[in-house]
Coordinates of C-alpha atoms and ligand atoms in Angstrom, one line a residue:
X1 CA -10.5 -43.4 62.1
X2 CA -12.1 -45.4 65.1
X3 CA -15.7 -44.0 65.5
X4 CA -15.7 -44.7 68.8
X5 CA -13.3 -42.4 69.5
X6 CA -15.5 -40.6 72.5
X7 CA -15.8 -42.5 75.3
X8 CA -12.2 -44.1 76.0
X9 CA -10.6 -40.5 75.7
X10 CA -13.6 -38.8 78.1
X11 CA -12.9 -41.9 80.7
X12 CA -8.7 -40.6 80.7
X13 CA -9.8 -36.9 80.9
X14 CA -11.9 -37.6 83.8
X15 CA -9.9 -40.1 85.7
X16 CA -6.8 -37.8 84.7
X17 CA -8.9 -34.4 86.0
X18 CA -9.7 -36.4 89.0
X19 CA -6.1 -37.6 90.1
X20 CA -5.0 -33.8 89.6
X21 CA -7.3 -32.8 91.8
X22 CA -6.6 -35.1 94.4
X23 CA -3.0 -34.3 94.6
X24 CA -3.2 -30.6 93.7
X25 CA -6.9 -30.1 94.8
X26 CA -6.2 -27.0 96.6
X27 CA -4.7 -25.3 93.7
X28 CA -7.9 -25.5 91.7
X29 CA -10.7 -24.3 91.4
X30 CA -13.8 -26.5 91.8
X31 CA -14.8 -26.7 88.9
X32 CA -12.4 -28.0 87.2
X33 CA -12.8 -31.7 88.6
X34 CA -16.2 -31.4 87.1
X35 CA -17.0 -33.6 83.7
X36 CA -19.6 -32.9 80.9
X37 CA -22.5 -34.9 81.6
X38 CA -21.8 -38.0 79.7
X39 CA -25.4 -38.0 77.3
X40 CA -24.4 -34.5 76.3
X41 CA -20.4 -35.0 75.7
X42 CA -21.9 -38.0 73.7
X43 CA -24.6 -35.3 71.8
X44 CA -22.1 -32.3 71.0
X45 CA -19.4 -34.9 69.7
X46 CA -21.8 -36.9 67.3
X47 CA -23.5 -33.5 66.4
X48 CA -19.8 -32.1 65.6
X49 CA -18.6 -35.3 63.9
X50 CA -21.8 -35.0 61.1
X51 CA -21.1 -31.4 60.7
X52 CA -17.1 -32.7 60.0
X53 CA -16.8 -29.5 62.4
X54 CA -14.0 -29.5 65.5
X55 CA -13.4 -27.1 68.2
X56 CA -10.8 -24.7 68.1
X57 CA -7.4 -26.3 69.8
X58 CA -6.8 -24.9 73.1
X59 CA -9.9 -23.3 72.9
X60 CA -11.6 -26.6 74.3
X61 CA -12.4 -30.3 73.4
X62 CA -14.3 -32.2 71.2
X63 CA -12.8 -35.7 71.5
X64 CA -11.7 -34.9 75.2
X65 CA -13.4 -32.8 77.9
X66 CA -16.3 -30.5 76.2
X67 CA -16.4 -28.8 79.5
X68 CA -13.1 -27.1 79.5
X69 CA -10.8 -24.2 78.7
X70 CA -12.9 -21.0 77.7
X71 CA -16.3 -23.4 77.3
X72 CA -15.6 -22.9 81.3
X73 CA -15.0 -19.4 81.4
X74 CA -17.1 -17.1 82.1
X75 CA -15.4 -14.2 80.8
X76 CA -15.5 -15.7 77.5
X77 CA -18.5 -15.2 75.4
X78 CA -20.8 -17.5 73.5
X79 CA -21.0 -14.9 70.5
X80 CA -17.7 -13.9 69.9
X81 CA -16.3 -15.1 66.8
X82 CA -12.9 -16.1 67.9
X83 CA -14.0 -19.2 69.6
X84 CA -16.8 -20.0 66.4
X85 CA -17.6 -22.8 66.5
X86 CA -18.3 -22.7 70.6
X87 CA -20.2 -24.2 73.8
X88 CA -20.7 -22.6 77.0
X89 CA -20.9 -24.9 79.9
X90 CA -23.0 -24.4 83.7
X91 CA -20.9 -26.5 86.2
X92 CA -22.2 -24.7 88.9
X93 CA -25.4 -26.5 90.1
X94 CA -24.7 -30.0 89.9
X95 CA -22.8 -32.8 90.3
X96 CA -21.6 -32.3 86.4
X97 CA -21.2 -29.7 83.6
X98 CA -24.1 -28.9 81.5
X99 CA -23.6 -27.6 78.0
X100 CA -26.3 -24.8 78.2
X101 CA -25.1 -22.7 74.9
X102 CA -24.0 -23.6 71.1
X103 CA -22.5 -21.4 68.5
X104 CA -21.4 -22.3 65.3
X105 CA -22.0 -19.4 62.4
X106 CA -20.9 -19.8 58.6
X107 CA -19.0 -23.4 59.0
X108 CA -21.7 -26.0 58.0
X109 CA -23.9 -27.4 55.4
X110 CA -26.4 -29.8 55.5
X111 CA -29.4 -30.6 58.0
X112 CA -29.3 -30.3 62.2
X113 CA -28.5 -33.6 63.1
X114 CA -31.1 -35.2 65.8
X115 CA -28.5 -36.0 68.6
X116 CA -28.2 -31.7 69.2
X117 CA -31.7 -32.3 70.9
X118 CA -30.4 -33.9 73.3
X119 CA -28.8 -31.2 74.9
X120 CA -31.7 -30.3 76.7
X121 CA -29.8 -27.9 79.0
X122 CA -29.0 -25.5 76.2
X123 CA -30.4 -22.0 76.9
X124 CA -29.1 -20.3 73.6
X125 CA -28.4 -21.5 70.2
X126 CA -27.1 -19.9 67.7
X127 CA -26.5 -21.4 64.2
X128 CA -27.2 -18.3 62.0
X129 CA -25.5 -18.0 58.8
X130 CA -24.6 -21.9 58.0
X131 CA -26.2 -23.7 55.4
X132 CA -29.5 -26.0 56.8
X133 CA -31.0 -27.4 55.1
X134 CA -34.0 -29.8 55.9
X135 CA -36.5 -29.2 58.0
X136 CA -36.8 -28.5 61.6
X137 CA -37.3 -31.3 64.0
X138 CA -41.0 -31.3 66.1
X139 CA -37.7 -32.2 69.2
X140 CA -36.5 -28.9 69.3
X141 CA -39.8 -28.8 71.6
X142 CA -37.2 -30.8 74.3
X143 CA -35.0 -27.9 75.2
X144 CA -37.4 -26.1 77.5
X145 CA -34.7 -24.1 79.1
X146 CA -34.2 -22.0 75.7
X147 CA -33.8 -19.1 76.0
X148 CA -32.1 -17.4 72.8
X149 CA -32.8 -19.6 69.7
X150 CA -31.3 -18.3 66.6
X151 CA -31.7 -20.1 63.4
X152 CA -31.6 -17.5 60.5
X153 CA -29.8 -17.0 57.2
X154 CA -29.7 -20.6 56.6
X155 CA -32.0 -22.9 53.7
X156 CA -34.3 -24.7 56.3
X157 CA -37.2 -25.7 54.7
X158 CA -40.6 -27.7 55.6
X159 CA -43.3 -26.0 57.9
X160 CA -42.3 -25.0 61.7
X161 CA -43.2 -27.5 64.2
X162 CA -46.0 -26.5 66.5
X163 CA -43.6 -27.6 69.6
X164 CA -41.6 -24.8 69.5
X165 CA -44.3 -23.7 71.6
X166 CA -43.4 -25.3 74.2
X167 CA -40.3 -22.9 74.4
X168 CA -41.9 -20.9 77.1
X169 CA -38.5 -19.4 78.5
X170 CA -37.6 -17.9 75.3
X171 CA -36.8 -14.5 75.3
X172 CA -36.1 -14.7 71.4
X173 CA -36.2 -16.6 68.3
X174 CA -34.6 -16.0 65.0
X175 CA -36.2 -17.8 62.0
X176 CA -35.0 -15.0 59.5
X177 CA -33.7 -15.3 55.7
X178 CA -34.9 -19.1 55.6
X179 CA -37.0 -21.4 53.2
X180 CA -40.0 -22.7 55.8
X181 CA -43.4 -22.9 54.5
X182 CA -46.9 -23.1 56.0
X183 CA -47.7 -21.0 58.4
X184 CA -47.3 -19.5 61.7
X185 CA -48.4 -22.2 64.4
X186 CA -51.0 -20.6 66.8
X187 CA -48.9 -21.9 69.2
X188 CA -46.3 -19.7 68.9
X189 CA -48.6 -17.5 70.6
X190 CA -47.5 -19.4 74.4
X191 CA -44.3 -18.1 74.3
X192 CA -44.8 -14.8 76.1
X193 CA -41.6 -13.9 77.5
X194 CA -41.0 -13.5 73.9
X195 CA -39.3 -10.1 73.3
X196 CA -37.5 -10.4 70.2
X197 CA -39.0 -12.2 67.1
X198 CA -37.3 -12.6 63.4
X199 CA -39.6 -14.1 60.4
X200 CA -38.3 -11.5 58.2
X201 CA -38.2 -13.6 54.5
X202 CA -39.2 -17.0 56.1
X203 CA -41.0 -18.2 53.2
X204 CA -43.7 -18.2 56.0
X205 CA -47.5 -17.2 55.2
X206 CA -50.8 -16.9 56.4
X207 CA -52.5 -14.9 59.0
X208 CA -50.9 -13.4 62.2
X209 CA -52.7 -16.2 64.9
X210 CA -55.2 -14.6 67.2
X211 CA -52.9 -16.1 69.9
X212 CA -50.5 -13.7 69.3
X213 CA -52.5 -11.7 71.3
X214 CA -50.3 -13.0 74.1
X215 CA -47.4 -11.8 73.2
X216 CA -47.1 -8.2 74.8
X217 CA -43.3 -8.6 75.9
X218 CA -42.3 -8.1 72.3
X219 CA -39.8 -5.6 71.7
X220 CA -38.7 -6.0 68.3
X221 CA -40.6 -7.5 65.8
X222 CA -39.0 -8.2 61.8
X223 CA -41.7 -9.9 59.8
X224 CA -40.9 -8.1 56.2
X225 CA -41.2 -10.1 52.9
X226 CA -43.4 -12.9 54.4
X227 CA -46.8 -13.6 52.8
X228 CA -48.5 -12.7 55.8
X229 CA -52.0 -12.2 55.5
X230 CA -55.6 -10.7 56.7
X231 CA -55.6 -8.0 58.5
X232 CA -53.3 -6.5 61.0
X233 CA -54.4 -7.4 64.1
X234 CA -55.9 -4.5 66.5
X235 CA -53.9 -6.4 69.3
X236 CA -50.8 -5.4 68.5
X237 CA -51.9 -1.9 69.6
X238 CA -51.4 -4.1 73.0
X239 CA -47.8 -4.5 72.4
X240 CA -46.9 -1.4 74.4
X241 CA -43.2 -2.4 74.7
X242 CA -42.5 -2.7 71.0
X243 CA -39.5 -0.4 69.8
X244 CA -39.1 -1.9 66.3
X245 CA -41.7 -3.4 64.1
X246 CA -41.6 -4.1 60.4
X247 CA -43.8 -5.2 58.3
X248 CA -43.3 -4.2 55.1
X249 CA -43.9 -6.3 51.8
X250 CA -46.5 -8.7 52.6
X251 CA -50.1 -9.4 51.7
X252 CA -52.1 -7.6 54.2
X253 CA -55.1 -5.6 53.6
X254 CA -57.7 -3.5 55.5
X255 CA -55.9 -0.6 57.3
X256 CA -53.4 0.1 60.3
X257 CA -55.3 -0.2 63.2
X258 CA -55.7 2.6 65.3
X259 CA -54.8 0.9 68.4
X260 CA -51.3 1.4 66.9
X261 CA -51.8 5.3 69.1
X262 CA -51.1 3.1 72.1
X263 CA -47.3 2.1 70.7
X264 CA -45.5 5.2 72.1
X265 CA -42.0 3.4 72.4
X266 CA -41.7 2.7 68.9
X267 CA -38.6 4.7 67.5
X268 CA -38.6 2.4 64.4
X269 CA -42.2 1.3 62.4
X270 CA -42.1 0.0 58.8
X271 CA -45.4 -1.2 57.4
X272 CA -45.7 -1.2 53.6
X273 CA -48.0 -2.5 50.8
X274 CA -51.3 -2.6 52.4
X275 CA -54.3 -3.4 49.9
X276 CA -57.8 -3.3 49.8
X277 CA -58.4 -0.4 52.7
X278 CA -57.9 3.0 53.7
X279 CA -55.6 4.4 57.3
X280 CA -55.3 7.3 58.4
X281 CA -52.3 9.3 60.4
X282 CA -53.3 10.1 63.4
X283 CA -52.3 7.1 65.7
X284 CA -48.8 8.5 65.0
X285 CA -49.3 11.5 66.8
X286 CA -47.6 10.1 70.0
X287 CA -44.8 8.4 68.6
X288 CA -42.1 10.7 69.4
X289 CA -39.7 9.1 70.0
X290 CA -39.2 7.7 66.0
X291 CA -36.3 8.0 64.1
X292 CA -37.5 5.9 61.2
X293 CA -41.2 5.4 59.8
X294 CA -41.9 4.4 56.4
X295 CA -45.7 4.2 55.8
X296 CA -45.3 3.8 52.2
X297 CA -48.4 2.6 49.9
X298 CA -50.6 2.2 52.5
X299 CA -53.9 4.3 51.2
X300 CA -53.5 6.6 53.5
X301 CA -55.9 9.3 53.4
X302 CA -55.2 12.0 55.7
X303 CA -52.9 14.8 56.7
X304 CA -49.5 14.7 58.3
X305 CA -50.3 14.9 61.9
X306 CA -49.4 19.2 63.0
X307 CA -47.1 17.9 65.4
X308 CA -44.6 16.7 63.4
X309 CA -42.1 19.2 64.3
X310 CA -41.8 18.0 67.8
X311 CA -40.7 14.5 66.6
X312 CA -37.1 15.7 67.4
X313 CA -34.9 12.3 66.8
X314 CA -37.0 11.6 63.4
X315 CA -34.2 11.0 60.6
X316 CA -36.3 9.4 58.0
X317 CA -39.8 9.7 57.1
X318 CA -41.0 7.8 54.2
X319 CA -45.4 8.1 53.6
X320 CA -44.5 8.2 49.6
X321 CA -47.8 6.6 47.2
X322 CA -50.3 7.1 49.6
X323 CA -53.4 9.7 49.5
X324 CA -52.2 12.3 51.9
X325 CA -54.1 15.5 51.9
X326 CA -53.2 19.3 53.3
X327 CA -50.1 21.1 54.2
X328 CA -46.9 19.4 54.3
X329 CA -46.0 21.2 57.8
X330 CA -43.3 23.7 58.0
X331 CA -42.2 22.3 60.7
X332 CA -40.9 18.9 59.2
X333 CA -38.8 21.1 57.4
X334 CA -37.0 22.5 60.0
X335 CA -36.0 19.1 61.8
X336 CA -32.6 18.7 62.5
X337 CA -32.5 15.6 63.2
X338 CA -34.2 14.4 59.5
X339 CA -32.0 13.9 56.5
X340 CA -34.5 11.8 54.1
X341 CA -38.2 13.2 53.4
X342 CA -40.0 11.1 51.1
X343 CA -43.5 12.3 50.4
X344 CA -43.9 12.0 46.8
X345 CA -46.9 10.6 45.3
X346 CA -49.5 11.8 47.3
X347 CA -52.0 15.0 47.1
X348 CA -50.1 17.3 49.0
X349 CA -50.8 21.0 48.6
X350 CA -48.4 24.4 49.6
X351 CA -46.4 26.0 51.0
X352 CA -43.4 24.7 50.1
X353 CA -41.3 26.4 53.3
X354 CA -39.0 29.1 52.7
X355 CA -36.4 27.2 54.8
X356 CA -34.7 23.8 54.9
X357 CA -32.5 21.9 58.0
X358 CA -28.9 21.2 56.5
X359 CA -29.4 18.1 57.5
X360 CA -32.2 17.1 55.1
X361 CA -30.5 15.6 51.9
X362 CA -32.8 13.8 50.5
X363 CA -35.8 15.1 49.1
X364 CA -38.7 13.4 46.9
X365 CA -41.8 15.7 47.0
X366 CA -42.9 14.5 43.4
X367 CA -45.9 14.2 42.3
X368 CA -48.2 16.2 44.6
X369 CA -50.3 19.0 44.3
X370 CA -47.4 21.4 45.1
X371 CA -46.4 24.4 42.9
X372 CA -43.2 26.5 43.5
X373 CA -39.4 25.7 44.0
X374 CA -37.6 24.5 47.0
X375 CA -35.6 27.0 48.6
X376 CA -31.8 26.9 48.8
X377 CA -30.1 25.1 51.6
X378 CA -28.4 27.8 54.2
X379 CA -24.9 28.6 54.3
Ligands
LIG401 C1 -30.3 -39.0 72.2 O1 -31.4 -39.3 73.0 C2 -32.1 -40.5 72.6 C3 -33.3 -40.7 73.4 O2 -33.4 -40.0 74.5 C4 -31.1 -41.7 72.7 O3 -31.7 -42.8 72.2 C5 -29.9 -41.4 71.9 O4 -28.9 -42.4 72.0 C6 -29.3 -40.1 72.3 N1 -28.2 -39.8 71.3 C7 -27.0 -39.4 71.8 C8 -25.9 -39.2 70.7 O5 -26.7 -39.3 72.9
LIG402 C1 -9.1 -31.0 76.5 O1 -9.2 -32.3 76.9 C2 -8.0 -32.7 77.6 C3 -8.2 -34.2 78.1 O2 -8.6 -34.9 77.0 C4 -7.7 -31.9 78.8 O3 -6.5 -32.2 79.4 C5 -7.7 -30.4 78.4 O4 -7.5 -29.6 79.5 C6 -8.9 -30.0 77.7 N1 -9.1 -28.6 77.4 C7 -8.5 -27.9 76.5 C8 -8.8 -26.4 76.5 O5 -7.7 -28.3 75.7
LIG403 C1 -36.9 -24.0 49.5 O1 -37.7 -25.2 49.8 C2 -38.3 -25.8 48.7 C3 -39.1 -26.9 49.2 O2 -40.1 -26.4 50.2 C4 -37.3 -26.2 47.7 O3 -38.0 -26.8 46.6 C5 -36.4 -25.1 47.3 O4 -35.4 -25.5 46.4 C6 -35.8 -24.4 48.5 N1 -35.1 -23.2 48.1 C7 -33.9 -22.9 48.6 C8 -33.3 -21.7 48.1 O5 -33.3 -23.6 49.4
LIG404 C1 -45.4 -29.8 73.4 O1 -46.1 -29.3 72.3 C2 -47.1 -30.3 71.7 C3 -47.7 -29.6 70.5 O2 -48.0 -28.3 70.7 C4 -48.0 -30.7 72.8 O3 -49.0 -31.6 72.3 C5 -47.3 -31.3 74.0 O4 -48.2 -31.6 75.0 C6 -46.2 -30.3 74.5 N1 -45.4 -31.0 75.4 C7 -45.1 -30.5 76.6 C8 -44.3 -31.4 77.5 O5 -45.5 -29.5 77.0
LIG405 C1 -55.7 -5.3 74.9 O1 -55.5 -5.5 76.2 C2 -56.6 -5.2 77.1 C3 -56.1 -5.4 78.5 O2 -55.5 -6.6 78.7 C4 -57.7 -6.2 76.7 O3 -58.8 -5.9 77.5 C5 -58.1 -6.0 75.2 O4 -59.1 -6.9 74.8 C6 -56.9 -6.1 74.4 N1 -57.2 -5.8 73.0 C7 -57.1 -6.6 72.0 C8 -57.5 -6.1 70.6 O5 -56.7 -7.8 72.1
LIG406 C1 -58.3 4.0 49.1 O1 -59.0 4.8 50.1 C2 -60.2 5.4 49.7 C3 -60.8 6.2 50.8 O2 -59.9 7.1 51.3 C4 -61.2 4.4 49.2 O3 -62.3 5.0 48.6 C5 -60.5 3.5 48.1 O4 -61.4 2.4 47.8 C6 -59.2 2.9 48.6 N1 -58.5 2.2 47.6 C7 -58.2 0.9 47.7 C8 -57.5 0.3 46.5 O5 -58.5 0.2 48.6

């Protein structure tokens, strides 16, 4: 096969799309007389001929027009898996058609080859689930329009480069279920549109950088099973919009800071595994809205905040091997929103309530300082 196979067949489909338009311009829509802008038809098609990927037929072009059929469309979207692997195109602002998204999930092995930073128009990228390998290149720092970079479930390896900080549109980056080393780069902390953020099992360790400070757009936050170390920083207290943060499994020790009182959106906080320290409850006490929160193994020494009860959407509660003193409140019992209460291994004391939600079926009150039998469920 000829590997020059690109630009004699882009030449026809642009000469072709132009005559069409001259003789049946007022059939078509603009658009369609516009051409991918050569550097990039030149990037996608050496990107997709090292993968030994193609585009879907009729779905749009690899070796002719990049820039066409539902890559056009913009009732077509980048993330549905019928068009995998996909581009989305922008032909409205210019002269030409920009390639400003890239899907491909679960078709390709091997490393990102170098030519895919050239598309510097791209605004998301999503190549979860293939399987990278090699390391990721200090270039991705080129594609300043990024907005959605997603680059999880795949065998990357090497330590991130300290130009993804120069992503400053990014609203979110997946890094998730890889193989990098090293640790964060402080410079992470300059993307601060940054909403969404996936480092969950990274192979990433080290300390949160102070320059996360920044970063009080966050929203959802997975950094489980990372070697993350030091303490947890009082700044994210500062985080105000998070809804989601997990940090369970890693090596962090001191306690969870009570600036956490100021995180009253949460409806989702995992944090397990903290050594060397002591926490207490209380900063809990205005997170109503949670539906999950597992505190376990923490060395927390307090009681379970009285307001419990009035956590109304709460449907798991985890604070198992920590040092939790007092009353487990009735109130917790009569949730009907909860279904799993694990408190074991702690130094609760009585009562054990004389009434349980129907909702609540899993129980572990085990080793505590309780005494008596839980009551039957109600008819
Ligand atoms: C990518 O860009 C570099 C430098 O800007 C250029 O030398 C190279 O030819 C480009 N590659 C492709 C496939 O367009
Ligand atoms: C693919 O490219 C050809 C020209 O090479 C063009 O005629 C056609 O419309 C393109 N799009 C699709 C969806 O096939
Ligand atoms: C992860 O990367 C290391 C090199 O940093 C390599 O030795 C190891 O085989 C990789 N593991 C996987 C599962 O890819
Ligand atoms: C990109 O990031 C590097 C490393 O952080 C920095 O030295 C460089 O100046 C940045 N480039 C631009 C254009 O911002
Ligand atoms: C939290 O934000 C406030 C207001 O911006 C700032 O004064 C304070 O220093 C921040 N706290 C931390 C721990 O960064
Ligand atoms: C657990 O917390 C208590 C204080 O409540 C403290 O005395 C003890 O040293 C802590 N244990 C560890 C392992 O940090």
């Amino acid at each position: 096969m000829g590997g020059s196979s690109f630009s004699s067949p882009l030449m026809q489909a642009s000469s072709i799309a132009t005559a069409v338009t001259v003789f049946f311009g007022f059939f078509l829509d603009g658009a369609e007389s516009l051409t991918t802008h050569p550097s990039e038809a030149r990037a996608i098609n050496s990107v997709f001929k090292k993968w030994g990927i193609s585009a879907k037929p009729n779905i749009w072009n690899i070796s002719g027009e990049p820039c066409s059929g539902e890559a056009i469309n913009n009732a077509a979207s980048l993330l549905d898996r019928k068009y995998n692997p996909f581009i989305k195109c922008d032909c409205s602002n210019d002269e030409t058609c920009h390639i400003t998204g890239l899907m491909v999930n679960e078709l390709v092995v091997g490393e990102i080859p170098e030519e895919l930073w050239n598309l510097t128009y791209l605004s998301h990228l999503n190549l979860n689930y293939n399987h990278l390998t090699g390391s990721l290149s200090p270039a991705v720092g080129n594609l300043t329009r990024m907005k959605y970079l997603v680059l999880g479930f795949n065998a990357l390896s090497g330590e991130l480069p300290k130009e993804l900080g120069n992503l400053t549109e990014l609203l979110s980056l997946g890094l998730g279920k890889t193989n990098f080393s090293g640790s964060i780069p402080s410079e992470l902390g300059n993307l601060v549109k940054l909403k969404k953020l996936h480092i969950d099992s990274s192979g990433l360790s080290g300390q949160i950088p102070p320059t996360f400070a920044n970063l009080i757009n966050l929203e959802r936050v997975w950094a489980s099973d990372v070697e993350l170390t030091g303490k947890i920083p009082d700044f994210i207290g500062n985080w105000s919009k998070l809804t989601l943060l997990k940090l369970q499994g890693n090596s962090f020790e001191g306690k969870i800071p009570s600036s956490f009182s100021n995180l009253k959106s949460l409806t989702d906080l995992r944090i397990s595994e903290i050594s060397d320290g002591s926490s207490l409850l209380a900063f809990i006490r205005n997170m109503k809205f949670l539906i999950v929160l597992v505190l376990r193994n923490n060395n927390i020494s307090d009681s379970i905040p009285s307001n419990i009860g009035e956590f109304q959407k709460l449907t798991r509660l985890d604070l198992s091997f920590n040092s939790i003193t007092g009353q487990i409140p009735e109130s917790l019992f009569n949730l009907s929103s909860l279904s799993s209460l694990f408190l074991g291994n702690n130094k609760l004391s009585r009562p054990i309530p004389t009434q349980i939600s129907q909702s609540l079926l899993n129980i572990d009150l085990s080793y505590n300082n309780l005494s008596g039998r839980l009551p039957s469920w109600p008819n």
